[in-house]
Coordinates of C-alpha atoms in Angstrom, one line a residue:
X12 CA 5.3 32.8 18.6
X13 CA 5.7 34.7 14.8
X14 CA 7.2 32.3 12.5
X15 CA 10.3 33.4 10.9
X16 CA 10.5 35.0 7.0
X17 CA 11.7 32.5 5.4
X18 CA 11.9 31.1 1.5
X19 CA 9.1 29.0 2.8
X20 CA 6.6 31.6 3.9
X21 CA 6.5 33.1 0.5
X22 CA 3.6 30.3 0.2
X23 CA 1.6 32.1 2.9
X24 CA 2.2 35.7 1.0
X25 CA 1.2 34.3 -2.4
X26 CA 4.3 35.2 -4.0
X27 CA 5.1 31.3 -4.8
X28 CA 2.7 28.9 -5.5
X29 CA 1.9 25.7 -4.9
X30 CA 1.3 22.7 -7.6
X31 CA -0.1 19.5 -6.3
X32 CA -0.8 16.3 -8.4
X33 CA -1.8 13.7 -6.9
X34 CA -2.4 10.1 -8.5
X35 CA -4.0 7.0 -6.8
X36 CA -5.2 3.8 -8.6
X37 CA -7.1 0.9 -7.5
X38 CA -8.2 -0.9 -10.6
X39 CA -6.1 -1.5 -13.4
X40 CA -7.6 -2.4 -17.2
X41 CA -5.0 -5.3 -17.4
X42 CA -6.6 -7.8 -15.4
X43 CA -3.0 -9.4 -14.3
X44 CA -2.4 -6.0 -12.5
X45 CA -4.6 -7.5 -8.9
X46 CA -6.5 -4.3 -7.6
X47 CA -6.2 -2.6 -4.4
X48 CA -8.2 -1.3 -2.1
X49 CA -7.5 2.2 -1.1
X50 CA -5.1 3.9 -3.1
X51 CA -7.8 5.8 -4.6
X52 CA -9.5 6.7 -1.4
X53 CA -6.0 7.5 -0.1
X54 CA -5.5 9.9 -2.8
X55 CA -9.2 11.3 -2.1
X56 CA -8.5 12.0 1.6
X57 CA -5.2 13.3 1.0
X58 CA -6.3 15.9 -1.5
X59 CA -8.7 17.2 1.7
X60 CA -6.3 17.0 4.3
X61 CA -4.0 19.0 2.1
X62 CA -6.6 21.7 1.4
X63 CA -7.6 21.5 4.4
X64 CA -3.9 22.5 5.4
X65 CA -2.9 24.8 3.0
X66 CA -5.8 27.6 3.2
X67 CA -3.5 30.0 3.9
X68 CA -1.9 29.8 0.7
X69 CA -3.7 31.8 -2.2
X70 CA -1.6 30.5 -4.7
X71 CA -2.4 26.7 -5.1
X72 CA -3.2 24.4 -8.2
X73 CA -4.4 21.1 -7.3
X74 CA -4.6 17.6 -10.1
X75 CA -6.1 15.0 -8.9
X76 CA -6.1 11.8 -11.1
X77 CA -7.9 8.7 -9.1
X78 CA -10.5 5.9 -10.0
X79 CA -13.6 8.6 -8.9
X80 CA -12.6 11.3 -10.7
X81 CA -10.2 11.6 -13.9
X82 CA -8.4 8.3 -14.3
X83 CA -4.9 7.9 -13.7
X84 CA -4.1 6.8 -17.2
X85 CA -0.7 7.5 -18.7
X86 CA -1.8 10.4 -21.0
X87 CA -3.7 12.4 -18.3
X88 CA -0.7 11.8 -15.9
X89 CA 1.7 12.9 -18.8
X90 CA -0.4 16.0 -19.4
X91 CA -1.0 16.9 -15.5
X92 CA 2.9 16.6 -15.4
X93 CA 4.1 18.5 -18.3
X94 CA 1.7 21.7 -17.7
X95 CA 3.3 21.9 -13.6
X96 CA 6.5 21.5 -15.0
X97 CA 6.3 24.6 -17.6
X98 CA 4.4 26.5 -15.3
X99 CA 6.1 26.3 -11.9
X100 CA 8.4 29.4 -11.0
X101 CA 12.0 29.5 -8.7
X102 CA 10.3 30.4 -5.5
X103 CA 7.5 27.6 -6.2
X104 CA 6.6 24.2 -4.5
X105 CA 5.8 20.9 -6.6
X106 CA 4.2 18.2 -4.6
X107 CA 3.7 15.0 -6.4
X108 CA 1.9 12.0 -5.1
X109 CA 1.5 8.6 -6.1
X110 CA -0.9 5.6 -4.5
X111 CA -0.3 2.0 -6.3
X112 CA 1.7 -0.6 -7.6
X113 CA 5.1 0.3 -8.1
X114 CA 6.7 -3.3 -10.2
X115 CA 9.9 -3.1 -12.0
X116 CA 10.5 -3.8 -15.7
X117 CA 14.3 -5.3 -16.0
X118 CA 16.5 -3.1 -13.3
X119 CA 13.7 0.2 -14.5
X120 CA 11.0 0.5 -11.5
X121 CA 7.7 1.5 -13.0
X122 CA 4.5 3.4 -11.3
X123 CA 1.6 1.4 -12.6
X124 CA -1.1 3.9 -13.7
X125 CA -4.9 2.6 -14.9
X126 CA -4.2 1.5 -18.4
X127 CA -1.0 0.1 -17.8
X128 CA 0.0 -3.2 -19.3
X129 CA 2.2 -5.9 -17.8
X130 CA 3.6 -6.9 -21.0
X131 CA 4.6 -3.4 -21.6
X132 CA 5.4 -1.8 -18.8
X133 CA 8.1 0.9 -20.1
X134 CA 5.9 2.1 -22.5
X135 CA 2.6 2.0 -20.7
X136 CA 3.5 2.5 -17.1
X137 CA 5.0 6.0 -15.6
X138 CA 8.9 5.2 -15.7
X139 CA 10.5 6.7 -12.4
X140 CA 13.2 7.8 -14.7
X141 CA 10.7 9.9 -16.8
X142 CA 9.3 11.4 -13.6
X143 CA 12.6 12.5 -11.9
X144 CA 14.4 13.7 -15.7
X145 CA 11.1 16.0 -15.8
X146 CA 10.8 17.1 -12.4
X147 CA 14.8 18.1 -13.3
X148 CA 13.3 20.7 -15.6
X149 CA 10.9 22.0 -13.7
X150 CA 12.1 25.8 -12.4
X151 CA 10.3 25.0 -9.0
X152 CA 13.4 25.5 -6.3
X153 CA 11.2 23.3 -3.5
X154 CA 10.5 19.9 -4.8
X155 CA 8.8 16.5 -2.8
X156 CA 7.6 13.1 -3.6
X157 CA 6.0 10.9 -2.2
X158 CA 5.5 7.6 -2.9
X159 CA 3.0 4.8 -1.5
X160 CA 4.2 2.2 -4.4
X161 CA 5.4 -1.2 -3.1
X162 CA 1.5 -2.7 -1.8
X163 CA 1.0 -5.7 -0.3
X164 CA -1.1 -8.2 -2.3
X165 CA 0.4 -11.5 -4.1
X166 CA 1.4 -9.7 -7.8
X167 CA 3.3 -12.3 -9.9
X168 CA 5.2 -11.9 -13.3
X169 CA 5.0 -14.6 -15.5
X170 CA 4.5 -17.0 -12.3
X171 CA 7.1 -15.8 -10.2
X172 CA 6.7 -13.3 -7.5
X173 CA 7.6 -9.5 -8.4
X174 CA 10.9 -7.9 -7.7
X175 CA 10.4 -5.1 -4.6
X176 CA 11.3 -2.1 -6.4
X177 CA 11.9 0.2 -3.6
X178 CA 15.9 -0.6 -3.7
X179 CA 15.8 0.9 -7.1
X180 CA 13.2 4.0 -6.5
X181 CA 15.8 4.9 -3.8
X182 CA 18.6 4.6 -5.6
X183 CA 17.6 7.1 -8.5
X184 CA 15.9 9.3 -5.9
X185 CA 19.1 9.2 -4.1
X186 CA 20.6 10.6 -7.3
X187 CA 18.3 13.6 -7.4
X188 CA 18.5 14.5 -4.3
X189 CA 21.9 14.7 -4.8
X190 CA 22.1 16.6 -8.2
X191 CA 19.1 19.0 -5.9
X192 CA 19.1 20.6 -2.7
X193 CA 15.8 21.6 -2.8
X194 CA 14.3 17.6 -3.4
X195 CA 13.1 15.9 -0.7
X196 CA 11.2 12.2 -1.2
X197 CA 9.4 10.5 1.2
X198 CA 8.9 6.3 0.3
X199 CA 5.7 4.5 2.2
X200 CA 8.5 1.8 2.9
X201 CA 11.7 0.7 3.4
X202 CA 13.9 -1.9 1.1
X203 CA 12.5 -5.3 1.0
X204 CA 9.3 -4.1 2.8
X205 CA 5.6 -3.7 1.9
X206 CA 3.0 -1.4 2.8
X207 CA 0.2 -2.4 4.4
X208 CA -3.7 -1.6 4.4
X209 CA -5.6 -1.9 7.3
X210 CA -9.7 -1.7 6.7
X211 CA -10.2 -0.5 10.0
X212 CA -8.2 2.4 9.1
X213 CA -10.2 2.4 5.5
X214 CA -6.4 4.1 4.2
X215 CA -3.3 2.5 3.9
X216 CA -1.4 3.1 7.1
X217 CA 1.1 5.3 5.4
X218 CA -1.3 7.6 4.1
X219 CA -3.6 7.5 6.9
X220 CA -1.0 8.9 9.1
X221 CA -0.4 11.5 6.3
X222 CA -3.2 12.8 6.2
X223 CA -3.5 12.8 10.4
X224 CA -0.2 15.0 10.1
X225 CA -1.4 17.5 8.0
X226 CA -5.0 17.8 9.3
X227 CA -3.0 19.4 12.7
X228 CA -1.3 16.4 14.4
X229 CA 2.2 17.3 12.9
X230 CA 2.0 21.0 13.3
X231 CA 4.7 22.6 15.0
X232 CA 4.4 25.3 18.4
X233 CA 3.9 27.9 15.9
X234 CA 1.0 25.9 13.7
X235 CA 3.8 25.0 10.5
X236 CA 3.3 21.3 8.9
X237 CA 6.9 20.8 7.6
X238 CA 7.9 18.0 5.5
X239 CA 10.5 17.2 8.1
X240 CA 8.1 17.2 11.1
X241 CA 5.4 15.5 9.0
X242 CA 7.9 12.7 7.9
X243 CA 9.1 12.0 12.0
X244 CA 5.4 12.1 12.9
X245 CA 4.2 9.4 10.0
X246 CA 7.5 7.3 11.0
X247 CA 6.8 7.5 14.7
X248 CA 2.8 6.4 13.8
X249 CA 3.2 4.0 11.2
X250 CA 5.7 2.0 13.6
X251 CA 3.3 2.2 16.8
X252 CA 0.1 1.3 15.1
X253 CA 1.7 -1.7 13.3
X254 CA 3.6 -2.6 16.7
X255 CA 0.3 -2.3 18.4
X256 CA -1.3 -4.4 15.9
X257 CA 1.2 -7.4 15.9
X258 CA 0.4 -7.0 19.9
X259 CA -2.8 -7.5 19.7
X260 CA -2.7 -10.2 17.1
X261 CA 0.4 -12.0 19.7
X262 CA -2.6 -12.0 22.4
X263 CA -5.5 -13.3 20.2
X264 CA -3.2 -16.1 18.9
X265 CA -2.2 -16.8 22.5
X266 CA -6.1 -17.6 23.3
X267 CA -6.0 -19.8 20.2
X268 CA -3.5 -21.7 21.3
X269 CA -4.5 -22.3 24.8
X270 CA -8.3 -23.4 23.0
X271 CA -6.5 -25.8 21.0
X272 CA -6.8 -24.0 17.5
X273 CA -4.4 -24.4 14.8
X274 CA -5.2 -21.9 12.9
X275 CA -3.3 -18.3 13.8
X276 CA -3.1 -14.7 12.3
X277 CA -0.3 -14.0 10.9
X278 CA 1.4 -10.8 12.3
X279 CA 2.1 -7.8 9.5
X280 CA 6.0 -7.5 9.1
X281 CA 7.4 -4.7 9.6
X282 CA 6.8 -1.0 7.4
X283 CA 9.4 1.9 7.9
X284 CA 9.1 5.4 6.2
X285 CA 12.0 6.2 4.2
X286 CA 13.1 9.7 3.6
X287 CA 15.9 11.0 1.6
X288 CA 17.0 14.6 1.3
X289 CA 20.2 16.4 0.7
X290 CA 20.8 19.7 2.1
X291 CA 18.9 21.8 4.8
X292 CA 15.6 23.8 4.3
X293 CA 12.2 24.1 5.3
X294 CA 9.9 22.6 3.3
X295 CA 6.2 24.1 4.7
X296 CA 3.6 22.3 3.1
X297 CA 1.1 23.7 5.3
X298 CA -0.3 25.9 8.5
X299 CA -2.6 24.3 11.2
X300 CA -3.1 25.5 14.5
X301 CA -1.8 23.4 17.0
X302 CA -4.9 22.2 18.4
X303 CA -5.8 18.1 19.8
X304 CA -8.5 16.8 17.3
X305 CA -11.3 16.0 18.8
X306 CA -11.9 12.3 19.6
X307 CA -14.3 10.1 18.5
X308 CA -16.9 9.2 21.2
X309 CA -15.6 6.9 23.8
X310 CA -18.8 6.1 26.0
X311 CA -17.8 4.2 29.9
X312 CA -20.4 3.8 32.4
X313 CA -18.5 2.0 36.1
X314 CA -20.7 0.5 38.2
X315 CA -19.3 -0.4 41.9
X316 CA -21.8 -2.3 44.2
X317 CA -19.0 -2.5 46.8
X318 CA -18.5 -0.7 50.0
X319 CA -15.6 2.3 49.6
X320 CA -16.2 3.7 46.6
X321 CA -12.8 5.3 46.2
X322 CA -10.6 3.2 44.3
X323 CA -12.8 3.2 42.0
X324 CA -14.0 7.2 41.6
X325 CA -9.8 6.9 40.9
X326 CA -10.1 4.7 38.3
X327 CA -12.9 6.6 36.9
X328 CA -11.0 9.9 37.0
X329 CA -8.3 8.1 34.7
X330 CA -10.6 6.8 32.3
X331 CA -12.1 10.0 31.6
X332 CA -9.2 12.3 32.1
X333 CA -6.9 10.2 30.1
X334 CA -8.9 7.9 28.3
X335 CA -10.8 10.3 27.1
X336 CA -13.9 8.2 27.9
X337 CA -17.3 10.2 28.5
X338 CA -17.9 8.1 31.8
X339 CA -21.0 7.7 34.1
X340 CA -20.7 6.2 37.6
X341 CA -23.0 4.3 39.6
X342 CA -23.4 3.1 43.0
X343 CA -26.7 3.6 44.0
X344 CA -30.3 4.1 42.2
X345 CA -30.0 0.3 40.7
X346 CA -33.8 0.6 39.6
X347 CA -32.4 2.1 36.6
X348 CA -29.2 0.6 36.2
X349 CA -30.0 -1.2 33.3
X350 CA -31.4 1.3 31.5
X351 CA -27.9 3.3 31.7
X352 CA -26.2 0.2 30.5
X353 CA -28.6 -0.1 27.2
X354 CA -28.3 4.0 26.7
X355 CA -24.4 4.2 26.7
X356 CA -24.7 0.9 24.7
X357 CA -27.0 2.7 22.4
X358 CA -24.9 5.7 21.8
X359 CA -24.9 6.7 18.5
X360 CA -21.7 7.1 17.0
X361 CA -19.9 6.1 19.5
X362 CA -16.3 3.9 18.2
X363 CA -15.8 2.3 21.9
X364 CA -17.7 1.7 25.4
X365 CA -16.4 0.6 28.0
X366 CA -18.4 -1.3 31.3
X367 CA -16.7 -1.7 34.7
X368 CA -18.3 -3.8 37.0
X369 CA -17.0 -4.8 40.3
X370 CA -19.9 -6.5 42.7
X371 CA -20.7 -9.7 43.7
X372 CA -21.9 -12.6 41.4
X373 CA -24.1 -15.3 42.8
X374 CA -26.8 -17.7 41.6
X375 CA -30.7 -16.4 41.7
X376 CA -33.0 -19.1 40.6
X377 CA -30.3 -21.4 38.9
X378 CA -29.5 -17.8 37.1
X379 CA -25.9 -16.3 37.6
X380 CA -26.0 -12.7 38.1
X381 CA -24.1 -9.6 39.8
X382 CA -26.0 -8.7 42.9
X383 CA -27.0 -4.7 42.6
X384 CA -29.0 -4.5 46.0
X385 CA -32.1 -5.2 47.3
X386 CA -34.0 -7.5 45.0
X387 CA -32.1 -5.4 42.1
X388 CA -29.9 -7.8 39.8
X389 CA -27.7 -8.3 36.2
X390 CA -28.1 -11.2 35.2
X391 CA -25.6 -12.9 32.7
X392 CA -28.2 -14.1 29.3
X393 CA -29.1 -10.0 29.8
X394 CA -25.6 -8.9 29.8
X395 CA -24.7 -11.1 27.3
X396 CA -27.8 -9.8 24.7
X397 CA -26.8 -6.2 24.9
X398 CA -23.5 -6.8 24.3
X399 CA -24.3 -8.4 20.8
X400 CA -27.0 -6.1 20.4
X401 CA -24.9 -3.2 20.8
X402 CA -23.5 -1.6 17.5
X403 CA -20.7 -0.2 18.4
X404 CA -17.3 -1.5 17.3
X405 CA -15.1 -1.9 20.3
X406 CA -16.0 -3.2 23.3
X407 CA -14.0 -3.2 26.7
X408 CA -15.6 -4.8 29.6
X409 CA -14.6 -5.8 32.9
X410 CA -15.9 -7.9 35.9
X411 CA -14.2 -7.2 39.5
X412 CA -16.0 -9.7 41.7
X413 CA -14.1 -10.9 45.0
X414 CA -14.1 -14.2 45.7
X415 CA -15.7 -15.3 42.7
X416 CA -15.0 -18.7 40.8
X417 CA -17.5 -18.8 37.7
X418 CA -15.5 -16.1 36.3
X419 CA -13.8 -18.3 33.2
X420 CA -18.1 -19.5 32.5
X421 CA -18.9 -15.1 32.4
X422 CA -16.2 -14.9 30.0
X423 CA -17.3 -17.8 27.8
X424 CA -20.6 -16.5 27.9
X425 CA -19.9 -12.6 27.2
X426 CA -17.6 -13.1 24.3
X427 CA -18.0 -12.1 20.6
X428 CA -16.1 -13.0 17.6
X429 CA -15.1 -9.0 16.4
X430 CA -13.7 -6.2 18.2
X431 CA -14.1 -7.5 21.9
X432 CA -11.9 -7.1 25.4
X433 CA -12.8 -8.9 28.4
X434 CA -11.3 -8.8 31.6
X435 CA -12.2 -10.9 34.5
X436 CA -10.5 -11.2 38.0
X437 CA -11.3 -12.5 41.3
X438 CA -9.8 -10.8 43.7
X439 CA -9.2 -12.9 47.5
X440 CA -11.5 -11.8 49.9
X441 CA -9.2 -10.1 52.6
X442 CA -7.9 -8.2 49.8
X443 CA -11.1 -7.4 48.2
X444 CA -9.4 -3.8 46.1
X445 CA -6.4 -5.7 44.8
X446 CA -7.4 -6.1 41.2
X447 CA -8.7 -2.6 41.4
X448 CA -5.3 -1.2 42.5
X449 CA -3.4 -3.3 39.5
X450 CA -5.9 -1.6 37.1
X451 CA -5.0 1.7 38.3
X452 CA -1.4 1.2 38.9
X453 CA -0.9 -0.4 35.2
X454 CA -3.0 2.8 34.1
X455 CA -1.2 5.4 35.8
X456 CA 2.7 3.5 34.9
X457 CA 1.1 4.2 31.0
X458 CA -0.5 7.8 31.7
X459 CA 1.8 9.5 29.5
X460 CA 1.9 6.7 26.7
X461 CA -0.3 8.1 24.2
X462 CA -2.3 5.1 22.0
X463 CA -2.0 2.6 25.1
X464 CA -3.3 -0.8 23.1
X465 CA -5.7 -3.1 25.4
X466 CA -3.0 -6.3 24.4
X467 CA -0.1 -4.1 26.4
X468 CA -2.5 -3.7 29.4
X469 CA -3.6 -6.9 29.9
X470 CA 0.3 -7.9 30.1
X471 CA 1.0 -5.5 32.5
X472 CA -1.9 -6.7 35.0
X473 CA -0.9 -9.8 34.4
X474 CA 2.3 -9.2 35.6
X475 CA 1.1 -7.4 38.4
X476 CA -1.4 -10.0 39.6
X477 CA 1.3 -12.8 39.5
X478 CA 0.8 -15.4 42.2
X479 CA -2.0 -13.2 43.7
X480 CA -5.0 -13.6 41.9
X481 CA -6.3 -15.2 38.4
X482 CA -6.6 -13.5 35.8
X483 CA -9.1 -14.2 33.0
X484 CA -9.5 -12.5 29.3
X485 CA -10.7 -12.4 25.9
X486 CA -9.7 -10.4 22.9
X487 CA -11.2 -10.7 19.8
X488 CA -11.2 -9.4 16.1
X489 CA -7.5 -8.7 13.8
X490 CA -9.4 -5.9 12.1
X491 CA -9.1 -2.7 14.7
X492 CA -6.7 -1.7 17.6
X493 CA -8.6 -1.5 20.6
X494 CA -7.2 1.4 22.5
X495 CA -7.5 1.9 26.7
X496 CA -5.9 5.3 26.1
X497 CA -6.5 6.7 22.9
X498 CA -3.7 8.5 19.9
X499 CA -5.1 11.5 20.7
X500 CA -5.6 12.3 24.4
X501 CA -8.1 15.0 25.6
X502 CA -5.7 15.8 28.5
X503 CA -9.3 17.9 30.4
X504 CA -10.2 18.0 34.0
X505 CA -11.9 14.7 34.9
X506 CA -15.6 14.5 34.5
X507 CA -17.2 11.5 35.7
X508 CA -21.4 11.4 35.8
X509 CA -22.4 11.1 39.1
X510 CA -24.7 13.1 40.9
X511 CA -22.9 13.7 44.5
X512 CA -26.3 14.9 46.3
X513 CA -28.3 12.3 48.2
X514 CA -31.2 14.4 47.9
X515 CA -33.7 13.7 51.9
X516 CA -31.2 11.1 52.4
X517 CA -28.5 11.0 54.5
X518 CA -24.4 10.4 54.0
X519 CA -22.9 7.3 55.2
X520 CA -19.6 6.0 55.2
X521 CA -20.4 4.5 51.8
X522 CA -20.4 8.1 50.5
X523 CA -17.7 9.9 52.0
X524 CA -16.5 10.4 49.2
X525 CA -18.9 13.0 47.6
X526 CA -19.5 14.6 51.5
X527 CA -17.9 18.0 51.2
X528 CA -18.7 21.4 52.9
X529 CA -18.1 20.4 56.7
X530 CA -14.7 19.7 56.9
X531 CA -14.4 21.7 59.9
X532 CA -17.0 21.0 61.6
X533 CA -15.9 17.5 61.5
X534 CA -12.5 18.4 62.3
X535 CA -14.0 19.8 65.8
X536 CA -16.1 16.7 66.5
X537 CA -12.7 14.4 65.6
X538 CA -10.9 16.6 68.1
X539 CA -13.4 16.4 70.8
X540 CA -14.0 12.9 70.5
X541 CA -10.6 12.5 71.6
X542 CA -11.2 13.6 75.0
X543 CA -15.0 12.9 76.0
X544 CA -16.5 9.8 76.4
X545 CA -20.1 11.3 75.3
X546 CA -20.8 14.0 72.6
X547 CA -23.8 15.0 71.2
X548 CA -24.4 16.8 67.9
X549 CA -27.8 18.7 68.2
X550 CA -29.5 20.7 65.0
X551 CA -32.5 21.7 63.3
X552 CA -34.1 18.8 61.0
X553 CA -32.0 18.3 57.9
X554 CA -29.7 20.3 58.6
X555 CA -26.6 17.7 58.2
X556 CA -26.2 16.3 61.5
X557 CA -26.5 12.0 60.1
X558 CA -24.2 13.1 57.5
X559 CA -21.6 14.9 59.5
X560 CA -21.5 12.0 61.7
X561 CA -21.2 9.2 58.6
X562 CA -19.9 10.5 56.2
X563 CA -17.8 13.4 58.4
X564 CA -16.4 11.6 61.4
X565 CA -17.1 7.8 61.4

């Protein structure tokens, strides 16, 4: 679909331009002014995301002033400031973007820059009244802000804790929004909130998610990053992954509590996006195609041991199609099963694996163990060793073992302190598939939730296997948000690693699954059985005959 000639695509034709400046400080010269630790790096990535998303624009001027490159201090912000306001033109965009503390000074809120000092903060920090009264005289028609100002992180004045300025930075960018219909701000944060880092994100979650809009994820049908579309999309993300967070953090103090600890994480308060705009316009700040990014590597491997492989292959199907999980399955060839399991284990660069296991656990020579088959075994101290061997950051496993009762001992064994999910159930006996079926069901009720969190799943089977079976887990680690389904989904057909062919050997019932080719031929042998008492099925060697009979009509 063309997109429409509007004052915004001028960008795109190069006759407007684009100016950019973008400021991000960590570490201040006044040692009162506590550092941070990724407004810098936020203004790093951000510059790449945005040049990343405006290639198509041949007029462009980019200033970056961070801690790796020039420093934010007040004179090089000043001058970066004064040459895009006497240079910018009518048709022209001005994007300004700021990373750090934002304090107030009386009822004046202040952007702390490098060499800003906190006795003198009117006259050494960047005023938001200086910033707005020269954006006012800057020709540019199109102009946005955004601010990433009020940090978390324990800043005091003279002993007391500092004033939030965000009421006031609204207030006066209120005013020009007003006085402009061409200004449009975007705040990290609502009033009396904070913005929040998270090192597992290695951004501040505000920027993070501006820089995941712009690099595609907030690109319209027709490939246009608008500030408008980019703002809903960071609102929408910035509230999940906080939400998710805080439901992660509700489960892990749950376990604490139930182990008798006192000590719990606290969970991160809420941080809401603010925008404020007057007036109607698009404001296009860049052109992506409209294309899923491609996920980081989510390794599975699902072994079954059990007869009737099916609900299983089903759960499989989801976990790759949906979960975006490169999967292997196994229910045979057990020689080599724990080879597979140190390989996908092993996998280099890979952000999450996940193990399925359902089989039956006994005791081998005082060792517990899930039987594979004959003489073939797991054996917990191995399990246990590769999962603390293994590198990569997020772990999801999960035992389904009928009828077992050591499960709560697997757990306490199996668990790590960081970035950990274990799921344990025992399913009764006469009802062997029914914590397999509450996995699926729970999985297939959340299909079209995109970034399903681990801590809302294990609710939701728990509330499926209520009264029916016991349920047994551990999640670990406040840094991360283990995903079942990831932000991003793949949405391909499902590929699962398993080798259908027997090779000499014969289909069973075991297998019908994968036995395909002879439907009807064993359609004819289903109808005939139905009237003879006898019927023989006569071929040439290998030709099928055991696996039409298995596999086929059995």
């Amino acid at each position: 679909m063309p997109r429409a000639v509007t004052r915004s695509t001028v960008l795109e034709t190069g006759q407007a331009k684009l100016w950019i400046l973008l400021i991000g400080v960590n570490r201040y010269q006044d040692s009162r002014l506590p550092s941070l630790q990724y407004s810098a790096i936020d203004c790093q990535g951000l510059a790449e995301a945005l040049i990343d998303a405006t290639q198509a624009f041949p007029e462009r001027s980019m200033q970056i002033r961070h801690d790796f490159s020039v420093p934010a201090t007040l004179s090089q912000v000043r001058e970066s400031l004064t040459s895009i306001v006497e240079s910018a033109q009518a048709l022209d965009t001005v994007l300004i973007y700021f990373s750090g503390h934002g304090i107030l000074a009386g009822e004046h809120p202040v952007l702390c820059l490098a060499d800003t000092q906190k006795d003198q903060l009117l006259e050494t920090g960047l005023g938001m009244t200086e910033l707005l009264e020269q954006l006012s005289q800057c020709h540019a028609q199109q102009q946005i802000v955004w601010l990433d100002a009020c940090h978390s992180g324990g800043m005091t004045l003279r002993g007391a804790a500092l004033p939030n300025p965000t009421a006031q930075m609204m207030g006066l960018l209120g005013q020009r929004a007003v006085q402009s219909q061409g200004f449009y701000a975007l705040l990290s944060c609502d009033q009396s909130q904070q913005s929040w880092e998270f090192p597992e994100l290695g951004h501040g979650v505000f920027t993070y998610f501006l820089m995941q809009g712009l690099r595609g994820a907030a690109a319209d049908a027709t490939g246009t990053i608008d500030a408008d579309g980019l703002y809903k999309y960071v609102y929408h993300q910035t509230l999940q992954y906080i939400d998710k967070s805080n439901q992660q953090l509700r489960l892990i103090n749950q376990q604490k509590r139930g182990r008798g600890e006192t000590y719990l994480q606290p969970e991160c308060p809420l941080q809401t996006p603010k925008r404020i705009v007057e007036g109607f316009g698009q404001f296009t700040l860049g052109v992506k195609s409209k294309s899923v990014a491609l996920l980081p590597s989510r390794q599975a491997i699902v072994i079954d041991v059990l007869r009737d492989h099916r609900a299983t292959l089903q759960f499989s199907k989801l976990l790759s199609s949906v979960g975006g999980f490169e999967l292997a399955y196994q229910s045979s060839d057990w020689e080599m099963i724990r080879s597979q399991i140190q390989f996908k284990l092993e996998t280099p660069e890979a952000t999450t694996i996940l193990l399925y296991i359902r089989g039956r656990i006994a005791m081998v020579q005082d060792e517990p163990c899930v039987i594979l088959g004959e003489g073939e075994r797991i054996t917990r101290s191995w399990l246990r060793s590769a999962l603390r061997q293994s590198e990569i950051p997020q772990q999801i496993v999960i035992l389904d073992c009928p009828g077992a009762e050591t499960l709560p001992d697997w757990i306490e064994e199996l668990r790590r302190e960081q970035g950990q999910c274990l799921i344990a159930a025992s399913s009764p006996r006469n009802e062997s598939e029914l914590f397999t079926r509450s996995l699926i069901d729970t999985l297939n009720r959340a299909e079209n939730q995109s970034g399903f969190p681990v801590a809302a799943w294990i609710t939701q089977i728990q509330l499926a296997l209520a009264g029916k079976a016991q349920l047994h887990v551990w999640l670990s680690g406040t840094q991360g948000v283990i995903d079942i389904f990831p932000e991003q989904q793949t949405f391909k057909h499902p590929e699962i690693g398993v080798c259908p062919y027997r090779g000499l050997q014969a289909f069973t019932e075991d297998d019908a699954e994968f036995f395909y080719g002879r439907e009807a031929l064993t359609q004819q042998l289903l109808q005939a059985v139905q009237h003879r008492s006898c019927l023989a099925v006569v071929g040439a060697s290998g030709c099928g005959k055991s696996s039409v009979v298995q596999a086929g009509l059995i």
